[in-house]
Short mmCIF file of C-alpha atoms in Angstrom, two decimals:
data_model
loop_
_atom_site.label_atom_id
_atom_site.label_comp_id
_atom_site.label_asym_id
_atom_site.label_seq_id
_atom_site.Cartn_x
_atom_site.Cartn_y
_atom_site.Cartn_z
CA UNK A 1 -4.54 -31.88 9.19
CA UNK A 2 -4.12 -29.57 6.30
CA UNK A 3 -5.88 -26.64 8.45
CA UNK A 4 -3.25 -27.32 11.24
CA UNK A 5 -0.35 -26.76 8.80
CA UNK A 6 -2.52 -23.62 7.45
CA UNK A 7 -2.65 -22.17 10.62
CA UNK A 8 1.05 -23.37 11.67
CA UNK A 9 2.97 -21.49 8.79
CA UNK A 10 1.72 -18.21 9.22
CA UNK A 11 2.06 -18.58 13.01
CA UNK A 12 5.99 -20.06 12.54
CA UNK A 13 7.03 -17.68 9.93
CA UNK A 14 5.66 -14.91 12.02
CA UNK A 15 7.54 -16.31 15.27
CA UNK A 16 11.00 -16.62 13.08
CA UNK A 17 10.51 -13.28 11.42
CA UNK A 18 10.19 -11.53 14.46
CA UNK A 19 12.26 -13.71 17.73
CA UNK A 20 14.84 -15.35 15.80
CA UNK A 21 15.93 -19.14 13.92
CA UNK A 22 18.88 -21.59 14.23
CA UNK A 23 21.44 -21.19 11.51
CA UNK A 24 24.52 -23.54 10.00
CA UNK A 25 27.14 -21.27 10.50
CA UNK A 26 29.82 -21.99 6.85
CA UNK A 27 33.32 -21.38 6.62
CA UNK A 28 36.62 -20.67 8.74
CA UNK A 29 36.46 -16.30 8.59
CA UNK A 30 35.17 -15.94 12.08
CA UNK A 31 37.66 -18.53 13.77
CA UNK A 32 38.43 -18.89 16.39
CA UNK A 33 34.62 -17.65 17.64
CA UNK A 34 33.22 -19.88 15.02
CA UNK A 35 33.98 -23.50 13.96
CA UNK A 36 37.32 -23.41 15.50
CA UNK A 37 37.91 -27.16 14.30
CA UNK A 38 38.86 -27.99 11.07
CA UNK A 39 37.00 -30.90 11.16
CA UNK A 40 34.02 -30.86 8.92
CA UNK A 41 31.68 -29.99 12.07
CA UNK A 42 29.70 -26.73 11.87
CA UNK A 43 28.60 -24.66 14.75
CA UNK A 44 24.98 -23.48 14.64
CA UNK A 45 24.47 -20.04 16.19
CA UNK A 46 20.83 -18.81 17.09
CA UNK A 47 20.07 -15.52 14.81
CA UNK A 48 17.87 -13.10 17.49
CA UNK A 49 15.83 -11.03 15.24
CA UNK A 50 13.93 -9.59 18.44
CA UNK A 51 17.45 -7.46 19.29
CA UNK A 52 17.85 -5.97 15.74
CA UNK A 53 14.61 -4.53 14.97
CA UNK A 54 15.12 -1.24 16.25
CA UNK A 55 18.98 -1.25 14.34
CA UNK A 56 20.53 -0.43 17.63
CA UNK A 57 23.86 -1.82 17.52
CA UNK A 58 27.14 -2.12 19.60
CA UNK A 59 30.93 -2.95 18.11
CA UNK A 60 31.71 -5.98 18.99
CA UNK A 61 28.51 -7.58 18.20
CA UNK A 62 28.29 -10.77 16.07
CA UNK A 63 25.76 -10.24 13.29
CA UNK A 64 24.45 -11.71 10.08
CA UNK A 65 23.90 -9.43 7.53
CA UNK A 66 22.88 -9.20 3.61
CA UNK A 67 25.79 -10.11 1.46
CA UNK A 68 26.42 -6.81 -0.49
CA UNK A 69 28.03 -8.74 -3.10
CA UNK A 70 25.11 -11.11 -3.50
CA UNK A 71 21.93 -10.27 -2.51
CA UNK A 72 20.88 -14.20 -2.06
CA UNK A 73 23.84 -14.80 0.44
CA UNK A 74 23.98 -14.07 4.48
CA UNK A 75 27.28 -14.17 5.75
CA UNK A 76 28.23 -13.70 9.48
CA UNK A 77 30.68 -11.17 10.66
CA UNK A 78 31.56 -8.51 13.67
CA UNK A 79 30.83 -4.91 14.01
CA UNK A 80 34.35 -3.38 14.28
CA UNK A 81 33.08 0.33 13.83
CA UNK A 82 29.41 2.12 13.93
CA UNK A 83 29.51 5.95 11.81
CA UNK A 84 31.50 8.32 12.23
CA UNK A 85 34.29 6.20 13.71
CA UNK A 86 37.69 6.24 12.19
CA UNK A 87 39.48 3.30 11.75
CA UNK A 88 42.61 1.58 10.08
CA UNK A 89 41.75 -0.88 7.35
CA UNK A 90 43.66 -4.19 6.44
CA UNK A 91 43.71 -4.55 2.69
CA UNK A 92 41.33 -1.78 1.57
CA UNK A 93 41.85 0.57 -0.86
CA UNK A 94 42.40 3.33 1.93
CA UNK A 95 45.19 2.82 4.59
CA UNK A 96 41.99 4.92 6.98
CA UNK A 97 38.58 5.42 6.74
CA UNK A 98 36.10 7.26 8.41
CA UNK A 99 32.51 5.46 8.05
CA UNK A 100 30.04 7.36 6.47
CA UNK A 101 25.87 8.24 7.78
CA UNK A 102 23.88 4.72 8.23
CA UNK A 103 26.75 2.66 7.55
CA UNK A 104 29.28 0.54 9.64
CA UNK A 105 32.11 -1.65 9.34
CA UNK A 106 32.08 -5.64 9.48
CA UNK A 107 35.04 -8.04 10.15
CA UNK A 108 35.91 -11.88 10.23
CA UNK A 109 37.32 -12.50 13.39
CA UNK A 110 39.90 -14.94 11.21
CA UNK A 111 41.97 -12.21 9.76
CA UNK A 112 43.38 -12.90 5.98
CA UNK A 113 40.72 -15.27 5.69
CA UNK A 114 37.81 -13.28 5.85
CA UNK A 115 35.60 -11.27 2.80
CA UNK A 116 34.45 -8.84 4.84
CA UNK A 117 34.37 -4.53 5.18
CA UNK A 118 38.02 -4.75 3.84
CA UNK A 119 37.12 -5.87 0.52
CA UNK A 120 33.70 -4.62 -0.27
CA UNK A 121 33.96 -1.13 1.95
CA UNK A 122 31.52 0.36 4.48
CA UNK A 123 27.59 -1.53 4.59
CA UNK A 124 24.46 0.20 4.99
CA UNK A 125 23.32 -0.92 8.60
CA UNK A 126 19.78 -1.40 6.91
CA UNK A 127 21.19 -4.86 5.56
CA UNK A 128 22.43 -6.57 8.68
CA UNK A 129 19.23 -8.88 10.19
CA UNK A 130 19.74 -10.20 12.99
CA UNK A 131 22.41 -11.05 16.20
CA UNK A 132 24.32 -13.81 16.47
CA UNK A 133 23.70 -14.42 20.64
CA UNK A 134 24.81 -18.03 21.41
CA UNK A 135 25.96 -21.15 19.74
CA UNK A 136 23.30 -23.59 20.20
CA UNK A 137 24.84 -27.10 18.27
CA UNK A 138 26.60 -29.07 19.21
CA UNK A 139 25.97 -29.12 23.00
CA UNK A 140 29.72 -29.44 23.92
CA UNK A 141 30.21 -25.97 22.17
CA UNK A 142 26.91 -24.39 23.90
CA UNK A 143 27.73 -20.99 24.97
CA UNK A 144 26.73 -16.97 24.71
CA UNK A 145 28.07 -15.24 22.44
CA UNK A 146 30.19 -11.91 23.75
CA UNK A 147 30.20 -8.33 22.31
CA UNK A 148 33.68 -7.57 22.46
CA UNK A 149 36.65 -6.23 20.26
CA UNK A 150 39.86 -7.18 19.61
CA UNK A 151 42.43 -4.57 21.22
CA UNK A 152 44.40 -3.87 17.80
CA UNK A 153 40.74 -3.19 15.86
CA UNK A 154 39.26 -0.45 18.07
CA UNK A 155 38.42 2.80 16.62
CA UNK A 156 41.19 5.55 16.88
CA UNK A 157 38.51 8.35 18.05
CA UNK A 158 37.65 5.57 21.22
CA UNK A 159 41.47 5.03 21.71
CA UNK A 160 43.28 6.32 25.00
CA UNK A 161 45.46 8.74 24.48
CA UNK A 162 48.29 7.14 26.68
CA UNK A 163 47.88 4.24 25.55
CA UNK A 164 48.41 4.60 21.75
CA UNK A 165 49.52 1.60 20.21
CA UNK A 166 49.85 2.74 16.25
CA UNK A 167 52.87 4.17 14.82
CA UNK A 168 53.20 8.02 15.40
CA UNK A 169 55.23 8.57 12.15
CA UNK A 170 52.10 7.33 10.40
CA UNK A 171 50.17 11.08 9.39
CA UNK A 172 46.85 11.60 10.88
CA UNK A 173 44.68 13.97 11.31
CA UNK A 174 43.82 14.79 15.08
CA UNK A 175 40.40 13.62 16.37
CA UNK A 176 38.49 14.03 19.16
CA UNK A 177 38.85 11.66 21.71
CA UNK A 178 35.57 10.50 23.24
CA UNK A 179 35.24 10.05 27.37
CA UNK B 1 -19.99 -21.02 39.46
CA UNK B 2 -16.35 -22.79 38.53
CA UNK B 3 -17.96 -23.40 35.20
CA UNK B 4 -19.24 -20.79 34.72
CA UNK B 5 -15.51 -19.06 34.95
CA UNK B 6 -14.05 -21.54 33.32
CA UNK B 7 -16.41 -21.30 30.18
CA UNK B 8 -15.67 -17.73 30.22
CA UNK B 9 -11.71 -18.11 30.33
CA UNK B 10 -11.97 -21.10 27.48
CA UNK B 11 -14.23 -18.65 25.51
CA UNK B 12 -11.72 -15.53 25.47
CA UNK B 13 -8.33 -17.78 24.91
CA UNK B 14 -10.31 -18.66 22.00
CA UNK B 15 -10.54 -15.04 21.00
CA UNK B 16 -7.20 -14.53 21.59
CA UNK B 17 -6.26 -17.82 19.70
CA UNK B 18 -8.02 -16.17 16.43
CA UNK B 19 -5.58 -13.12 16.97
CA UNK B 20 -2.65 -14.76 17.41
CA UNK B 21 -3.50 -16.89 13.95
CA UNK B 22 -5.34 -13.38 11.91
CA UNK B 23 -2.29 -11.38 13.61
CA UNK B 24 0.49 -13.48 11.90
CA UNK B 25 -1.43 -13.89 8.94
CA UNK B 26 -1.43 -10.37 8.64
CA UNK B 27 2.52 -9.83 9.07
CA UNK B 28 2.98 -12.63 7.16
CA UNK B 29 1.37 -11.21 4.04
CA UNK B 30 2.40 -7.79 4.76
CA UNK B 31 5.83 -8.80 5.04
CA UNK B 32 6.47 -11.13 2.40
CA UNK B 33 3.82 -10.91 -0.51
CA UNK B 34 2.83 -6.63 -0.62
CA UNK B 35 1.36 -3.96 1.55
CA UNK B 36 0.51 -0.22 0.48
CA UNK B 37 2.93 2.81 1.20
CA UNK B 38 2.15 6.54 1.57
CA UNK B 39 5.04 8.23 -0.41
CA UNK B 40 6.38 11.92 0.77
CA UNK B 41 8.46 14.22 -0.75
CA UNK B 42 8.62 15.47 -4.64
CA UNK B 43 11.52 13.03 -6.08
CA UNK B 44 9.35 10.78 -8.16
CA UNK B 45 7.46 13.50 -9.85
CA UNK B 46 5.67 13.73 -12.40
CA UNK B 47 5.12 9.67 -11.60
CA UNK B 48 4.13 9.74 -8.28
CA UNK B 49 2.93 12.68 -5.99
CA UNK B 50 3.80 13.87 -2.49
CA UNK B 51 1.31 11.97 -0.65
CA UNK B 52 -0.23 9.31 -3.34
CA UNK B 53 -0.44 5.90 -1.94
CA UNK B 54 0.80 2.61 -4.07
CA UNK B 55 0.57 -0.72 -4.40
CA UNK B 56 3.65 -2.55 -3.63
CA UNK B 57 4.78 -6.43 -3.83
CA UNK B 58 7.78 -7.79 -2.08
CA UNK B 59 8.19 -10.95 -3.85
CA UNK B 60 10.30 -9.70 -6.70
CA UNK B 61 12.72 -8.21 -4.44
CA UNK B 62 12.59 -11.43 -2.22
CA UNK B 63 13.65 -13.65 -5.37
CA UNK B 64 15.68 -10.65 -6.76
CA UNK B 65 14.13 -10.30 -10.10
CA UNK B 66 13.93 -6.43 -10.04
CA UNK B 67 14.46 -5.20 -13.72
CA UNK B 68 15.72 -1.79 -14.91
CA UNK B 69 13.00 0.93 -15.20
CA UNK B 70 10.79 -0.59 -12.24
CA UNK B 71 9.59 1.22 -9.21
CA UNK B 72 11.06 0.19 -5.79
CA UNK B 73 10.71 0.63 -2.06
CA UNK B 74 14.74 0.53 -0.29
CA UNK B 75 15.90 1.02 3.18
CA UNK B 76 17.57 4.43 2.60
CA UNK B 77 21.42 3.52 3.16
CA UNK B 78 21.83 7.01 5.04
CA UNK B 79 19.22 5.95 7.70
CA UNK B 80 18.15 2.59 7.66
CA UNK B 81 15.09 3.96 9.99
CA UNK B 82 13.64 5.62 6.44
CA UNK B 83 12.29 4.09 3.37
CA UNK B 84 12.96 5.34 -0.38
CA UNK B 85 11.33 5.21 -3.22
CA UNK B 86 12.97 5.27 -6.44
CA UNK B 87 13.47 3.77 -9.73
CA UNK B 88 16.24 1.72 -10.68
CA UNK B 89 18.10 3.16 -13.84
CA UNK B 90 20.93 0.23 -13.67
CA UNK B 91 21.48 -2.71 -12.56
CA UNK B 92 24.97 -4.86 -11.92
CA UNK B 93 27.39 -4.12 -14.22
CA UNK B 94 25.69 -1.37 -16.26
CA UNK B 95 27.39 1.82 -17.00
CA UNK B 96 25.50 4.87 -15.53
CA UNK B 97 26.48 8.73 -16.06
CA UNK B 98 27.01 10.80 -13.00
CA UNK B 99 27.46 14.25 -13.85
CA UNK B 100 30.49 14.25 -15.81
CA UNK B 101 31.89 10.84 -14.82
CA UNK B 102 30.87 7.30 -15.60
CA UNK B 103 30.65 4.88 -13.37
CA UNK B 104 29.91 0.49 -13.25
CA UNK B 105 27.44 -0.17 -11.04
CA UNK B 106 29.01 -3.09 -8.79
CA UNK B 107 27.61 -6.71 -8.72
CA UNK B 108 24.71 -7.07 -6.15
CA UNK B 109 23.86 -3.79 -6.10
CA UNK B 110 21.58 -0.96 -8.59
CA UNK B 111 22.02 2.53 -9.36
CA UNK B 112 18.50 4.58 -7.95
CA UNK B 113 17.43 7.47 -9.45
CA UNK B 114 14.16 9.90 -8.47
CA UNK B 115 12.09 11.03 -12.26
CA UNK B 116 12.02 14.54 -10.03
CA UNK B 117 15.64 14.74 -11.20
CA UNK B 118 15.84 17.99 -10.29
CA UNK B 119 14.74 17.57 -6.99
CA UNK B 120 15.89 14.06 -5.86
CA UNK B 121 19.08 12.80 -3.25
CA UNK B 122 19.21 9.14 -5.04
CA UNK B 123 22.20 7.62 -6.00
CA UNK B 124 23.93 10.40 -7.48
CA UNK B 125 24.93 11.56 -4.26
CA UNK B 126 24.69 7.93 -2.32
CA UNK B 127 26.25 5.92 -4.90
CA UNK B 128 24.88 2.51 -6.17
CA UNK B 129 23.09 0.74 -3.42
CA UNK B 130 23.09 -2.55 -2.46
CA UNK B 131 20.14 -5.27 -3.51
CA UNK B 132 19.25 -5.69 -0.43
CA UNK B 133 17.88 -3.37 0.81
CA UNK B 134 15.49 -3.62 -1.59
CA UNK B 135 12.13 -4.51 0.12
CA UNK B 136 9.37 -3.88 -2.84
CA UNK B 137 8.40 -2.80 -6.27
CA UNK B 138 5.45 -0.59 -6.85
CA UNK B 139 2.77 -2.17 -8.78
CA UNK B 140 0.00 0.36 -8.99
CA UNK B 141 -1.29 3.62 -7.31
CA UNK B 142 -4.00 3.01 -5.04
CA UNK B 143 -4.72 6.89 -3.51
CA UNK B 144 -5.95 9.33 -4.78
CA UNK B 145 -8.70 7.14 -6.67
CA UNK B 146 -8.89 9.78 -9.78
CA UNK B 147 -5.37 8.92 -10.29
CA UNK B 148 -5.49 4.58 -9.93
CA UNK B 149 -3.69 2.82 -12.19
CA UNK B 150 -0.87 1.73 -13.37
CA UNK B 151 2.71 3.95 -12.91
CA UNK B 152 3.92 5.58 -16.44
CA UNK B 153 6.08 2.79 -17.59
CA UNK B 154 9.60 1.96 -18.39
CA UNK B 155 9.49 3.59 -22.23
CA UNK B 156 11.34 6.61 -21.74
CA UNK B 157 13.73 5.04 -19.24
CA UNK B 158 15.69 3.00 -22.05
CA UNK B 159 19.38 2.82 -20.48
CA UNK B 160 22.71 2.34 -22.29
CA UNK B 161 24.62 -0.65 -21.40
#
C-alpha cells in the first residue's frame, strides 16, 4: 500500500507538471469568461501545461501566470499584447506603451475590476505557466475556452488603417502596420 | 508459441513500467528538490567561472525563502528561453543604488546583481525582477573538482536598508 502511493506521487506530480491540473478559478476580473454569476459558484478551468512549455503564445489566450506582486499567488488573466506591440493602457502610469524584450501584457476581461498589466506594468513571459483551455466544472458551464480579443484592446501596430477607431487628435508616433 | 509472445510482451511492459516510475522520479527530483547547472559567461566572477558546474536546490525558491547575498538560478526576463545566474543584492522593499539614482525594489520581486560587476547585464539594466522566476539557489560548486566547495559567502555583500 505504502509502495503504491510511493510510486503514485512521483508518477502524478510528473503527469501534472508536465499535461496540466484542474483549478478553482477566484474572483469576478475575468467576467464575463469566468464566473459570470454572482452567486458564490466558481468555475474550474483545466490549466494545460503541455501548450506552454515551449512559451509560444498568442493574444487572446487565457493564461495563469506568477503573481508579480506575490510570488505565492497565481492569478488568471488574457494576453492583450506579446513584445514589441504598442498599445493604449487603462489606468497606467503611461497613456501608451510599447512592451519591452520577453515581456507581454495581461488583462481581466472585467475591466475596472481587474489587477492586472495596468497596475503592475509589463510581465516577463517566463512567469506565466500554463493555458487556461476549457472550463471543466460545473458541467452546465463545460466549454473550450477561445483565443480571442476584444475589438477596443488590439494592438495599434495590428490595427487597420481604415478602420481606426482611436481619436486622431491624440499624438502618436507612426508605426508600421503589419499585413 | 502464444505464450511464449505473451511472456515476452508482459516482460518488456514491465521494463517500460520501471521507466515510466525511474523517469518521473527523475523529473520529479530534478524539478522540485535540485539538479546541477553548467554556468557560461564571466558575470559571477571571481565566484564562479565560465564553465564551473554547481549545485543547486529549488526548494528555497519554491517556499520563497531566498535571503539577500545568496546565489540564484532565474528565468532571464529578456528571454524566458535563458537562465541567469546571479546574486540577489535586495530584496522587497530595500533601497538599492543604480548609478546615480536610488531606487525601492518593489514587493515580490529582488534586485540581481553579477560579482563580475564590470562585466554583468543584471538588474541594473533590467530592473528588479520578479520572485518568480526564481527557480534555484546555488548550494555548492560541483566542477572543476580542485575548486568544490562551498561559494565565497555573503560577508562582503552587507547591503544598506
Amino acid at each position: 500500500m505504502l509502495r503504491a502511493i510511493a510510486v503514485g506521487i512521483p508518477i502524478g506530480l510528473t503527469f501534472v507538471d508536465c499535461f496540466g491540473y484542474v483549478a478553482k478559478v477566484e474572483g469576478i476580473s475575468m467576467q464575463p469568461a469566468l464566473n459570470p454569476e454572482n452567486n458564490g459558484k466558481s468555475d474550474f478551468v483545466f490549466l494545460n501545461r503541455w501548450s506552454s512549455r515551449s512559451f509560444h503564445y498568442s493574444r487572446g489566450d487565457m493564461v495563469s501566470l506568477i503573481s508579480p506582486k506575490d510570488p505565492s499567488q497565481k492569478i488568471i488573466k488574457r494576453i492583450i499584447a506579446l513584445e514589441g506591440d504598442l498599445i493604449r493602457t487603462i489606468g497606467y502610469k503611461t497613456r501608451y506603451i510599447r512592451i519591452p524584450e520577453g515581456h507581454c501584457w495581461v488583462e481581466g476581461d472585467h475591466t475596472g475590476h481587474s489587477l492586472d498589466s495596468n497596475f503592475f506594468g509589463p510581465v516577463a513571459i517566463g512567469l506565466i505557466t500554463a493555458k487556461a483551455s476549457q472550463i471543466v466544472w460545473p458541467p452546465r458551464r463545460w466549454q473550450w475556452l477561445e483565443s480571442e480579443l476584444p475589438d477596443e484592446r488590439i494592438p495599434l501596430n495590428l490595427r487597420d488603417v481604415s478602420g481606426r477607431s482611436f481619436d486622431s487628435s491624440e499624438v502618436i508616433d507612426l508605426v508600421d502596420i503589419e499585413d | 508459441m502464444r505464450s511464449g509472445v505473451y511472456r515476452l510482451l508482459g516482460k518488456w511492459l514491465g521494463v517500460a513500467g520501471y521507466m515510466v516510475q525511474y523517469g518521473c522520479i527523475a523529473h520529479c527530483t530534478l524539478e522540485f528538490v535540485g539538479d546541477f547547472v553548467v554556468c557560461k559567461g564571466p558575470s559571477m566572477e571571481p565566484t564562479i567561472f565560465s564553465e564551473d558546474v554547481i549545485l543547486t536546490e529549488h526548494l528555497s525558491a519554491r517556499l520563497n525563502r531566498i535571503s539577500r547575498g545568496d546565489v540564484i538560478i532565474a528565468r532571464s526576463p529578456t528571454n524566458p528561453h535563458h537562465h541567469i545566474c546571479k546574486r540577489v543584492t535586495g530584496l522587497g522593499g530595500d533601497k538599492v543604488k543604480n548609478g546615480f539614482r536610488t531606487q525601492i525594489v518593489p514587493k515580490g520581486h529582488v534586485w540581481l546583481e553579477g560579482d563580475n560587476s564590470m562585466n554583468s547585464t543584471d538588474s541594473r539594466n533590467f530592473g528588479s525582477v520578479p520572485s518568480g522566476l526564481i527557480r534555484g539557489r546555488a548550494v555548492c560548486r560541483v566542477w572543476p573538482l580542485s575548486e568544490l566547495g562551498k561559494l565565497s559567502s555573503v560577508q562582503k555583500w552587507q547591503v544598506e536598508r
